[in-house]
Every structure is written in structure tokens, then in C-alpha cells.
mmCIF file of C-alpha atoms and ligand atoms in Angstrom:
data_model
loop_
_atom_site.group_PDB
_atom_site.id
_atom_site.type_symbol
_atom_site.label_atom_id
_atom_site.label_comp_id
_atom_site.label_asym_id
_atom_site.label_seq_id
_atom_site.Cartn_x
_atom_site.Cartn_y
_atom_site.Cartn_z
ATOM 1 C CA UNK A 1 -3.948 25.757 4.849
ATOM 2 C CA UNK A 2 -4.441 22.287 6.073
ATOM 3 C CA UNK A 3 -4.931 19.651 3.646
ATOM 4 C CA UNK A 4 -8.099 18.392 3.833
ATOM 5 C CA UNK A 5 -8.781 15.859 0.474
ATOM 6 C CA UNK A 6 -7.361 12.670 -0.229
ATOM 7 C CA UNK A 7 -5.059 13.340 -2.977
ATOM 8 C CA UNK A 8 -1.904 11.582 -5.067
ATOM 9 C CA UNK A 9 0.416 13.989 -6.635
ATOM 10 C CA UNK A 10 2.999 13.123 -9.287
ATOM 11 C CA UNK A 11 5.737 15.246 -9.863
ATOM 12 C CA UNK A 12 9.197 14.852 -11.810
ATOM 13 C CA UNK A 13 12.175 17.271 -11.686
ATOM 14 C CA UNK A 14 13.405 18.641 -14.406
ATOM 15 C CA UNK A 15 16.867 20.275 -15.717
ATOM 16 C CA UNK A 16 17.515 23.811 -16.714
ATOM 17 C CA UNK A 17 16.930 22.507 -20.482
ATOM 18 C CA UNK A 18 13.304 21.419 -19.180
ATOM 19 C CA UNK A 19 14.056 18.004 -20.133
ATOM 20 C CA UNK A 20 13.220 15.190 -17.218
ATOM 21 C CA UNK A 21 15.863 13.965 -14.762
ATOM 22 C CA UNK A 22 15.122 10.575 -14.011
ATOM 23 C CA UNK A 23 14.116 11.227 -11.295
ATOM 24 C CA UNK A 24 10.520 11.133 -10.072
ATOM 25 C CA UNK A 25 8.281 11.675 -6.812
ATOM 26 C CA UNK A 26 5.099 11.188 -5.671
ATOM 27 C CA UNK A 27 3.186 12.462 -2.669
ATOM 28 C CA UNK A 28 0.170 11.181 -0.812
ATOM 29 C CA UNK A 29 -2.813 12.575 1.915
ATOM 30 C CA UNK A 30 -5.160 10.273 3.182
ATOM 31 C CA UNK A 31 -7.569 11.620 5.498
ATOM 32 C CA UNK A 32 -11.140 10.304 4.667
ATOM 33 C CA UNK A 33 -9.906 7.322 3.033
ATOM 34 C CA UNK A 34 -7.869 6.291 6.142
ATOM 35 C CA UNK A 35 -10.595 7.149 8.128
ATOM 36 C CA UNK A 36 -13.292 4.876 6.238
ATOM 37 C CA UNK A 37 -10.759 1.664 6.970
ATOM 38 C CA UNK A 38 -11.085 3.097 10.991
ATOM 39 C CA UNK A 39 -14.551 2.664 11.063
ATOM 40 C CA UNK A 40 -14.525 -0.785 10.187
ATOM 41 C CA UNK A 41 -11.975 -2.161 13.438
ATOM 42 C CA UNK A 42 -10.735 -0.853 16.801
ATOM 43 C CA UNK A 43 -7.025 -1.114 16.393
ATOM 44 C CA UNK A 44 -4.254 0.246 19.096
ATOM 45 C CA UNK A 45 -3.018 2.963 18.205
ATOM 46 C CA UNK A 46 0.999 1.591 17.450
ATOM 47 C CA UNK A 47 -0.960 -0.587 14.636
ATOM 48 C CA UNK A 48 -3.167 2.211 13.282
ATOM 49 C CA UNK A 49 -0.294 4.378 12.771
ATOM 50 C CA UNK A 50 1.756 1.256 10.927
ATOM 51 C CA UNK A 51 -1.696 0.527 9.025
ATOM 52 C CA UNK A 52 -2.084 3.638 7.895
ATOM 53 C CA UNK A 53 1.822 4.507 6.858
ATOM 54 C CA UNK A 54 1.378 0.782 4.955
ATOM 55 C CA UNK A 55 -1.870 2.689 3.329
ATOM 56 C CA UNK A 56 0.475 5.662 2.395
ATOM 57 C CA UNK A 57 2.963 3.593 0.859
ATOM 58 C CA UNK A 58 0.894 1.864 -0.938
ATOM 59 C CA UNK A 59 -0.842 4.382 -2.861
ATOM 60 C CA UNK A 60 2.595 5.907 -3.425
ATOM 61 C CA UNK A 61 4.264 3.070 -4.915
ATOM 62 C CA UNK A 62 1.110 2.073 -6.627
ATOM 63 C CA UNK A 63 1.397 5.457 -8.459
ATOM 64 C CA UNK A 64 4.701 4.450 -9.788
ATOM 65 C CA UNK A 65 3.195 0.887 -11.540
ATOM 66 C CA UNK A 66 2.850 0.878 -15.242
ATOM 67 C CA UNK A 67 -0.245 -1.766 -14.113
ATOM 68 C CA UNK A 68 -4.155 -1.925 -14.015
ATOM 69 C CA UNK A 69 -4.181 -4.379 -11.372
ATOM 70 C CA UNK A 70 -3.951 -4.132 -7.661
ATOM 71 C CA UNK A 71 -1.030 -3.622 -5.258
ATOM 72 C CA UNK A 72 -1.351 -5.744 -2.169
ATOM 73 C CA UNK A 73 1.410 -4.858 0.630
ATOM 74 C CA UNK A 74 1.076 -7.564 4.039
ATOM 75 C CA UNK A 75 3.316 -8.074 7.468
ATOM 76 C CA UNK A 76 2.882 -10.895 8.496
ATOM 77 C CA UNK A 77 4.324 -11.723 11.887
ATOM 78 C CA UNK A 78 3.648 -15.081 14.251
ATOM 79 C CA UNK A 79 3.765 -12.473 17.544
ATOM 80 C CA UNK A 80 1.170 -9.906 19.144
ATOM 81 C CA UNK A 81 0.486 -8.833 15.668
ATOM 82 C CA UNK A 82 -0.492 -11.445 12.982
ATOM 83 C CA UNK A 83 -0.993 -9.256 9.821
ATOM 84 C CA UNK A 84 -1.584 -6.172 8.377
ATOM 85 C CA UNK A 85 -2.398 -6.180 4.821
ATOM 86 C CA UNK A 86 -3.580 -3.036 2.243
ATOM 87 C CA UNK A 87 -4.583 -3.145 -1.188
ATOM 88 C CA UNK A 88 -4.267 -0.100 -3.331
ATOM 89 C CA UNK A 89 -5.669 -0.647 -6.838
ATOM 90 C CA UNK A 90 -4.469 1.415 -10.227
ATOM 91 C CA UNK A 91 -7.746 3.682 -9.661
ATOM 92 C CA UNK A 92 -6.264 4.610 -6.263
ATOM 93 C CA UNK A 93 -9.470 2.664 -4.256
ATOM 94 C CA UNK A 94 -7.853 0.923 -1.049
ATOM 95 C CA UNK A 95 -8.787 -1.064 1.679
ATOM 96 C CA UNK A 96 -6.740 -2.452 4.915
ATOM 97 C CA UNK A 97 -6.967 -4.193 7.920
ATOM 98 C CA UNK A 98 -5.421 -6.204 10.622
ATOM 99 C CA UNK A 99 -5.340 -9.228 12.568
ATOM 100 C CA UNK A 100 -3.397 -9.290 16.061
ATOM 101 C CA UNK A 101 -4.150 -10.793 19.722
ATOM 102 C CA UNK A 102 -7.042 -9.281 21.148
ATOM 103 C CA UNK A 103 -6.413 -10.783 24.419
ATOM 104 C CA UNK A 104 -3.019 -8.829 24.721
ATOM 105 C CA UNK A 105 -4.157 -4.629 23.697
ATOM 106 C CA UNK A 106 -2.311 -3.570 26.905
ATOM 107 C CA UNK A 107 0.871 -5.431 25.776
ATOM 108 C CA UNK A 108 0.722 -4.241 22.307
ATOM 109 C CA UNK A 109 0.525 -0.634 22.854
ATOM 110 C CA UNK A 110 3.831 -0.648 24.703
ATOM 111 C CA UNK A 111 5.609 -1.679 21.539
ATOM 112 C CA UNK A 112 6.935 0.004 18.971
ATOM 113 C CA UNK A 113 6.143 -1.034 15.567
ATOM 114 C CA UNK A 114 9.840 -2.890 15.200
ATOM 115 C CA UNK A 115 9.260 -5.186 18.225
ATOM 116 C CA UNK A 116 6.041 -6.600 16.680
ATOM 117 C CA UNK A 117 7.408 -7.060 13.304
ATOM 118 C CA UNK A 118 11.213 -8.095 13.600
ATOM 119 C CA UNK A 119 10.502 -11.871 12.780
ATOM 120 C CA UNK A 120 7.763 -11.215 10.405
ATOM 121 C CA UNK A 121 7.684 -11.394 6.524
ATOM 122 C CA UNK A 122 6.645 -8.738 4.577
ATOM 123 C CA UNK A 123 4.877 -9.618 0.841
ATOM 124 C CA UNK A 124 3.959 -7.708 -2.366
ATOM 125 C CA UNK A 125 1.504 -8.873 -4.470
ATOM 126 C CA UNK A 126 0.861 -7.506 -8.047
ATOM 127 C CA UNK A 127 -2.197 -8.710 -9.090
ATOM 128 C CA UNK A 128 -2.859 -6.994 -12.672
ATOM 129 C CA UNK A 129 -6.026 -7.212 -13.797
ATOM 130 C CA UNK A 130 -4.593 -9.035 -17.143
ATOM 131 C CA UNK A 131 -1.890 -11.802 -16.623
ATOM 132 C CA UNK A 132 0.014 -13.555 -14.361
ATOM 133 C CA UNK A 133 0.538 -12.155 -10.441
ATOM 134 C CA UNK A 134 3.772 -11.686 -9.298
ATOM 135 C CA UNK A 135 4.191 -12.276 -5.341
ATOM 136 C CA UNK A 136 7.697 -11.364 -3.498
ATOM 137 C CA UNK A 137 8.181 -12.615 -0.155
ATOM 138 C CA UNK A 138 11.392 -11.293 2.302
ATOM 139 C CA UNK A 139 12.174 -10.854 5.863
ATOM 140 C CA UNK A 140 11.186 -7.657 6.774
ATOM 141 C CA UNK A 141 14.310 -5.642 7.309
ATOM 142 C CA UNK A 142 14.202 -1.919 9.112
ATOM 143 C CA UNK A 143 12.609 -0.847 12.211
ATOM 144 C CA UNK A 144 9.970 1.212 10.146
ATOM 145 C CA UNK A 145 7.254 1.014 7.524
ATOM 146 C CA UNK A 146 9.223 3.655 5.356
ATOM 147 C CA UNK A 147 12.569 1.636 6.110
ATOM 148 C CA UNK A 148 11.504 -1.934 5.488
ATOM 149 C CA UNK A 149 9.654 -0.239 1.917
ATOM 150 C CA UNK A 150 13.109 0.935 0.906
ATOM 151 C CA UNK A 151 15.243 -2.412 1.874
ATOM 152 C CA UNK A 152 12.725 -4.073 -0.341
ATOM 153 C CA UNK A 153 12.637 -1.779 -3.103
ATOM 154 C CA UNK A 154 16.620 -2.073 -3.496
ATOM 155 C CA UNK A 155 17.458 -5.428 -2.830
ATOM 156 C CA UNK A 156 15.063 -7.259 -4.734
ATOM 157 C CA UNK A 157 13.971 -4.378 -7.045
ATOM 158 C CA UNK A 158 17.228 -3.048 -7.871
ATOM 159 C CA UNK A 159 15.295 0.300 -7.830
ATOM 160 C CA UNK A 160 16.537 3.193 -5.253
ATOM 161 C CA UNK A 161 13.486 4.606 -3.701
ATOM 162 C CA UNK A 162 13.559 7.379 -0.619
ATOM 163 C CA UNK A 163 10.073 6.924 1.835
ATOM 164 C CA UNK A 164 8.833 9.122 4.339
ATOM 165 C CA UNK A 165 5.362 8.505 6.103
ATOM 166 C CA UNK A 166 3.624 10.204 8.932
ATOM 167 C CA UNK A 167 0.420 9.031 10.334
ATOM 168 C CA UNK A 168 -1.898 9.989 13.353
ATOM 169 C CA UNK A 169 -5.084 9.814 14.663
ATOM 170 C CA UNK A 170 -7.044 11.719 11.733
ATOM 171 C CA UNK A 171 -4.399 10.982 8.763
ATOM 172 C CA UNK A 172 -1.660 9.145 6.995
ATOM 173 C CA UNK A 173 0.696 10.834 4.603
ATOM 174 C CA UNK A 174 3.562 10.471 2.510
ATOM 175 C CA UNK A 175 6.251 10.882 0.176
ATOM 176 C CA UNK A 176 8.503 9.147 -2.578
ATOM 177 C CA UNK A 177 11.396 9.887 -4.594
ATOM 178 C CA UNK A 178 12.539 7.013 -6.732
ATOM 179 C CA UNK A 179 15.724 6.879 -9.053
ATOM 180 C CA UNK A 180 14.342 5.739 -12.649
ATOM 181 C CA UNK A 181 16.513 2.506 -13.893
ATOM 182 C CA UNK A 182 18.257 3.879 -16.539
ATOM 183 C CA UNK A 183 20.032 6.982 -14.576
ATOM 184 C CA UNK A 184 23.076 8.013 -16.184
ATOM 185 C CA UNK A 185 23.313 5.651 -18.208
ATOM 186 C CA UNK A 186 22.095 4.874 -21.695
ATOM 187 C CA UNK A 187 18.520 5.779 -22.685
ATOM 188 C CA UNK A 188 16.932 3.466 -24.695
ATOM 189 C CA UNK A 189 20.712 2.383 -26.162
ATOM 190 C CA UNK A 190 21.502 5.928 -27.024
ATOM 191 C CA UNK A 191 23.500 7.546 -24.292
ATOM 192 C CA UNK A 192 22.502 10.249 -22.646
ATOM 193 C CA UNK A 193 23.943 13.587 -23.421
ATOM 194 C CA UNK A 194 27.039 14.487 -20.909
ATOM 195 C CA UNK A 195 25.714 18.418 -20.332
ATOM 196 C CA UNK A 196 22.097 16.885 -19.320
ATOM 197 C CA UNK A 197 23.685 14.467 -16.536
ATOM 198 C CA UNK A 198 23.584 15.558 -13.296
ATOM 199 C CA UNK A 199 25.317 13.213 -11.766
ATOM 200 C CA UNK A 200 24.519 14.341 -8.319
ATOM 201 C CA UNK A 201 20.900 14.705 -8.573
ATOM 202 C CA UNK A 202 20.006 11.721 -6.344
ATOM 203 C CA UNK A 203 21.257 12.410 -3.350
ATOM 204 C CA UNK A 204 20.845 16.336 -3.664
ATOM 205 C CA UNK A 205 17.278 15.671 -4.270
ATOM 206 C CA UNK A 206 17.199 13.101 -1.110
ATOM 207 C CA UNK A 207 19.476 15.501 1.233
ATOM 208 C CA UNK A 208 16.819 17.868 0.397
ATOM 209 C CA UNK A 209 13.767 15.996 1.116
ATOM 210 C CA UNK A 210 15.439 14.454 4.462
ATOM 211 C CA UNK A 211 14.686 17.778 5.594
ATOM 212 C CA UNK A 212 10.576 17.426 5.448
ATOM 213 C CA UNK A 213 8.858 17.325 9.034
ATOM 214 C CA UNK A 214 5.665 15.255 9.912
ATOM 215 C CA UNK A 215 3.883 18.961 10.285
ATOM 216 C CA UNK A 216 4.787 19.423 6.690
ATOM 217 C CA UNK A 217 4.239 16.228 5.306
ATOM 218 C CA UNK A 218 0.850 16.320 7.142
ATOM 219 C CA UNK A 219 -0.245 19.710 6.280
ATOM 220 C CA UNK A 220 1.033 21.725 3.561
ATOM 221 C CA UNK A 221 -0.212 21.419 0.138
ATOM 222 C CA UNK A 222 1.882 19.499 -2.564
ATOM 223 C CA UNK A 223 2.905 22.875 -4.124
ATOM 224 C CA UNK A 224 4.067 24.847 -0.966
ATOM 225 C CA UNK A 225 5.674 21.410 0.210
ATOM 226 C CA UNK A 226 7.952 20.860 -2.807
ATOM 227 C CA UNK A 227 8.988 24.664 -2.386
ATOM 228 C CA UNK A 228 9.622 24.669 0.777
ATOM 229 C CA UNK A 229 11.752 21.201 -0.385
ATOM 230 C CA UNK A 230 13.385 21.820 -3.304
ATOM 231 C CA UNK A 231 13.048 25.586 -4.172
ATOM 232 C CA UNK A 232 15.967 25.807 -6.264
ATOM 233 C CA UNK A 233 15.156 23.173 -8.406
ATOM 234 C CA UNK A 234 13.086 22.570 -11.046
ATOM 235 C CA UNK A 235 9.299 20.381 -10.700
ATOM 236 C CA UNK A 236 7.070 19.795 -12.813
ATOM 237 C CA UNK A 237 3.823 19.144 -10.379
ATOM 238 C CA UNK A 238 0.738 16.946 -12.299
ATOM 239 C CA UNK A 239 -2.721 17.005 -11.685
ATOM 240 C CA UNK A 240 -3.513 15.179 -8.236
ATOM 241 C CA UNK A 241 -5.449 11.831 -8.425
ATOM 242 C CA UNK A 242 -8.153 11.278 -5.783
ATOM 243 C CA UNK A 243 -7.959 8.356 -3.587
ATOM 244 C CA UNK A 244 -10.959 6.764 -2.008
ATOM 245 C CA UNK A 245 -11.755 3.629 0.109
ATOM 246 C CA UNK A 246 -13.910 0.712 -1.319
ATOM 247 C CA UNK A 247 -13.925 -2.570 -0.538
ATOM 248 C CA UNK A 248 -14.227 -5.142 -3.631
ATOM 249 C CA UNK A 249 -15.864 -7.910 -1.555
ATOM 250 C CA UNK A 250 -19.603 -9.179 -2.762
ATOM 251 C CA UNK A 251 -21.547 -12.783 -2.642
ATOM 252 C CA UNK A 252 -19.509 -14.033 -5.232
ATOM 253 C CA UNK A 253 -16.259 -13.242 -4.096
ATOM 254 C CA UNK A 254 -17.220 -14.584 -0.539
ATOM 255 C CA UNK A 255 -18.663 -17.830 -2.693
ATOM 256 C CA UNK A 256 -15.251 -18.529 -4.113
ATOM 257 C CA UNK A 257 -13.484 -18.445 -0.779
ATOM 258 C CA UNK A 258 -16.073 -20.544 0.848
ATOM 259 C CA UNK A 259 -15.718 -23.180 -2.288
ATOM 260 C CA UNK A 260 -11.976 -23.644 -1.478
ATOM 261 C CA UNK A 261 -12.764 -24.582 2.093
ATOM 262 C CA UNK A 262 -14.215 -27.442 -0.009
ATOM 263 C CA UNK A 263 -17.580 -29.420 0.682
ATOM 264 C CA UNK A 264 -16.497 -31.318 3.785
ATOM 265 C CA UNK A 265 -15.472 -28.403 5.552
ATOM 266 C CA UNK A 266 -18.683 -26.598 4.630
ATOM 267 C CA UNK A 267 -20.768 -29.404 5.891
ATOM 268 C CA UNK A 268 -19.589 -29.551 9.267
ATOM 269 C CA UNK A 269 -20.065 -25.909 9.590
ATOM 270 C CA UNK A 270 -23.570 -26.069 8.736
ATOM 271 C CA UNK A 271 -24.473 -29.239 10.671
ATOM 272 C CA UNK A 272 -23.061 -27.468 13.301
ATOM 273 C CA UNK A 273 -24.546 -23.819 13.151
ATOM 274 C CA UNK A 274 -27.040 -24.491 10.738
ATOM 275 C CA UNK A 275 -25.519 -21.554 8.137
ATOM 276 C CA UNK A 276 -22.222 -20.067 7.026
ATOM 277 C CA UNK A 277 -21.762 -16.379 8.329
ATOM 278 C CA UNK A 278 -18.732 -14.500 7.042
ATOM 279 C CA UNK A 279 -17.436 -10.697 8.085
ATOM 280 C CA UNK A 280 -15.332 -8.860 5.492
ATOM 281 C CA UNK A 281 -12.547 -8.159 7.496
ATOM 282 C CA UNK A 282 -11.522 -5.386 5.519
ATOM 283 C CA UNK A 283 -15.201 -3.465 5.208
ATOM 284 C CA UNK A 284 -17.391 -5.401 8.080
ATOM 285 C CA UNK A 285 -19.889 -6.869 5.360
ATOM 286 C CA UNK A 286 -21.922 -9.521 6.618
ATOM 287 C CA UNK A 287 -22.558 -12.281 4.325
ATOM 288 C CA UNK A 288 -24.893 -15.422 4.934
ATOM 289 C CA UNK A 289 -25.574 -18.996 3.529
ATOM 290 C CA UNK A 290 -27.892 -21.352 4.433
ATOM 291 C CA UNK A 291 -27.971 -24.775 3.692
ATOM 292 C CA UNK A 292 -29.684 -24.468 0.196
ATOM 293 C CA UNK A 293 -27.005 -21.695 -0.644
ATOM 294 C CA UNK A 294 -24.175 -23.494 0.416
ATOM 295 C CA UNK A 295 -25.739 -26.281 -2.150
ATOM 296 C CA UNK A 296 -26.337 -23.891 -4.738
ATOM 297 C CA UNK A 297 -22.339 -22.469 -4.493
ATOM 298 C CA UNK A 298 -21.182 -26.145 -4.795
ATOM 299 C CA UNK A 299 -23.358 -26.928 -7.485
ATOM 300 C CA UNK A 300 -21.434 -23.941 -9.189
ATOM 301 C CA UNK A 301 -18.124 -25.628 -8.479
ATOM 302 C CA UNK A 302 -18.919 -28.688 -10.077
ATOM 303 C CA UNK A 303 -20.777 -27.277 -13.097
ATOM 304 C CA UNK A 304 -17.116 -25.122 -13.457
ATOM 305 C CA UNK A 305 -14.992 -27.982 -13.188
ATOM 306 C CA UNK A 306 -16.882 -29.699 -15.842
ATOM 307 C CA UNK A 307 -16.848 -26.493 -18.380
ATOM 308 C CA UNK A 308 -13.114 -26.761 -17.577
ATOM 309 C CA UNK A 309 -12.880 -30.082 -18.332
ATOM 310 C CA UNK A 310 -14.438 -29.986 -21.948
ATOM 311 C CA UNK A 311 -11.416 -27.545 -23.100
HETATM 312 ZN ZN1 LIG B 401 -15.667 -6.039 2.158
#
């Protein structure tokens, strides 16, 4: 049965006591929701694929954030390509797109997605809706999506996390194991009981998954896939979590980015053109501001910064 619905599935394995391994997975199908962000650009097909792996992993990883907040995963790269960039909030709505030379298609689409990254930086962003963002910034290491995910995850996570994506013209898919901190080793300060440490779980579970083709990724459901996986072992599969494409952008969103351009900048434009036009680059929104707009959003500004300044 081919998997038609854009779906997150959480599963954790389990011992032959029933009690967790620390171990946990996640799996991902994005067909209409990769498909929505399509619409909105043209891209050749090496960065579609790589956009729509980054969309995979992001709604995996996402899935393993004890966050309400967004997820925003971006390559940047001062070559053919210039970004890619995907936000995947705690609700599972995402959004992606990407910048590259538009002059240079033919030349891009002989490259494979390691040429056009290999100087780049890759950055995570955790932007929770309450409190501070965090924002890491490394050079991308591995000649995939999947790869560079993992280097990241260990080096500067200290968290061992297995990747495997697949993506093609009509979807992206994926799937993640990822070690839980505290395995075999002390739980909460108590330590964990000898006969319930399995040692060799990890890389049993890994050897095991290593085995999963793009066909299956792609196509089976998340029951029949973790069968076919790991039939001898014990899952616990949870109720899948839709995912869906939406774009967050609206007038005052676009106002705040046009405010830090600041007034100066703003001025020229519309001496110049006579408005402010701006394209959501993630959802193709069109957004426009005349002259007594452009007033009325720096007006804003300085009634803010004098609110601020009274506290
Ligand atoms: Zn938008």
C-alpha cells in the first residue's frame, strides 16, 4: 500500500520486561506537505531533493524536542547555492525554500549535493515560543543531508543519532533512531538494573535499520516498515502526528522586517519606486506599502521605542 498522508510516527523499543530501552525512533512521509513548498519555486532537481531531505529531517528531529517553539535547519553556502533553510514548528507546520544562482541551472544540476555545500555552514535555530533562542553554527561536515545531521548531532550535541532520508519528485521521507543520554548508565542517579541493560542495543538496532531501502522508506507504512526492520524486537508504535505546510508570514511580520531596514533605507526605496513590494520567499505572498504605510509602520517603531523606554 503506498503511503499516501503526511504523517510523523514515534516509536520506542522496548525489552522483554516491556520496560523502554533508551532508545527511540521516529519516522516521517511528506508528500502533500513537500509538495505545497514546490508550488511556491522552480528549484533543480539536486536542490529539491536536498530541500526536501532538510524538510524530512526536520520534522524528525523536531519530534524529538521537549519545545513549543520552532526548529529552523539552513545551508548556507557562498557557491551556486546560497541557502536552503526549513522551519518545522512543535505542531509539525513547515515551510522551506531556497536561494541559489539562477543564471547558472545548467551548472547546478550537474552537481551533487556535496559539491554545492562543502564550504558552506550549516545552522540550527531553536526558537521556543517562551525564552531565549539557541542558534548553533558549524561547518557542514558529510557529503549528505542525513550525514552532515548526524556529525552535528554528535559533536556538538553529544547525542548519537542514525538518519536516513529519501526524496523524489512527489515525496521526502525519513527515519531516526537516536540513543537517549543516559544509556547504560544511571537513571535519574539510580543505576539501572544490570538484567535490563542491553548493552548492545545501539548498534543492533542501527545494523538493522542500515538495511532499509529508499522503496521502503518511501512506501511502506510505519508498521510493515519497522517489521520488516526489526521483527525480532520489541516496538512500541504511537499514534502518527499529521504534518502540514503553512507559512507564518502576515503584514506585521513583513512590517517588522521592513522596520529593521530602518527609515533611510525605506525612503530611498520609495522615492525610487514609489512603494515597498515584498514576496514571501517561503509561500509567494505578496505584500505592499505605499508611502502612507511605510509612515504608518515607522510611526509604530517610534511609539515602541518610547513604551520601551518608560520601563
Ligand atoms: Zn509566507
Amino acid at each position: 500500500m503506498k503511503n499516501s498522508t503526511d504523517t510523523l510516527h514515534h516509536f520506542i523499543f522496548e525489552d522483554r520486561f516491556n520496560n523502554p530501552m533508551p532508545i527511540r525512533g521516529n519516522l516521517v512521509h511528506l508528500n502533500d506537505t513537500y509538495q505545497q513548498v514546490l508550488q511556491h519555486q522552480t528549484l533543480p532537481t539536486v536542490l529539491k531533493y536536498a530541500l526536501g531531505e532538510l524538510m524530512a529531517a526536520s520534522a524528525l528531529l523536531s519530534a524529538t524536542l521537549k519545545m513549543d517553539g520552532a526548529l529552523v535547519l539552513q545551508i548556507q553556502s557562498k557557491g551556486l547555492l546560497k541557502l536552503l533553510v526549513v522551519e518545522c514548528s512543535s505542531d509539525l507546520n513547515m515551510r522551506a525554500t531556497a536561494k541559489w544562482d539562477e543564471t547558472k541551472v545548467s551548472q547546478i544540476e550537474e552537481k551533487i549535493f556535496f559539491d554545492l555545500v562543502k564550504n558552506g555552514q550549516f545552522i540550527i535555530t531553536l526558537d521556543p515560543k517562551v525564552g531565549e533562542a539557541y542558534q548553533g553554527v558549524v561547518p557542514i561536515e558529510g557529503e549528505s543531508v542525513a550525514e552532515m545531521l548526524q556529525n552535528y548531532m554528535l559533536r556538538s550535541q553529544q547525542i548519537d543519532t542514525s538518519l536516513w532520508l529519501h526524496c523524489d519528485e512527489t515525496s521526502a521521507s525519513g527515519m531516526l533512531l537516536q540513543k537517549l543520554p543516559d544509556f547504560g548508565g544511571h537513571l535519574g542517579g539510580v543505576a539501572a538494573p544490570v538484567l535490563d541493560y542491553d548493552a548492545d542495543a545501539w548498534n543492533r538496532m542501527n545494523h538493522l535499520a542500515n538495511t532499509v531501502t529508499n522503496d521502503e522508506l518511501q512506501n511502506l507504512p510505519a508498521e510493515t516498515l519497522l517489521t520488516r526492520l526489526f521483527g525480532e524486537e520489541d516496538i512500541r508504535l504511537f499514534e502518527p502526528k499529521s504534518t502540514q505546510f503553512h507559512c507564518s508570514c502576515n503584514q506585521n511580520s513583513v512590517a517588522s522586517m521592513l522596520r529593521m531596514l530602518g527609515e533611510e533605507e525605506l525612503n530611498s526605496i520609495l522615492a525610487e519606486f514609489g512603494k515597498i513590494e515584498v514576496n514571501c520567499d517561503f509561500c509567494n505572498k505578496h505584500y505592499l506599502f505605499d508611502a502612507v504605510d511605510t509612515a504608518q509602520l515607522l510611526a509604530t517603531e517610534a511609539s515602541v521605542n518610547i513604551s520601551n523606554a518608560k520601563h
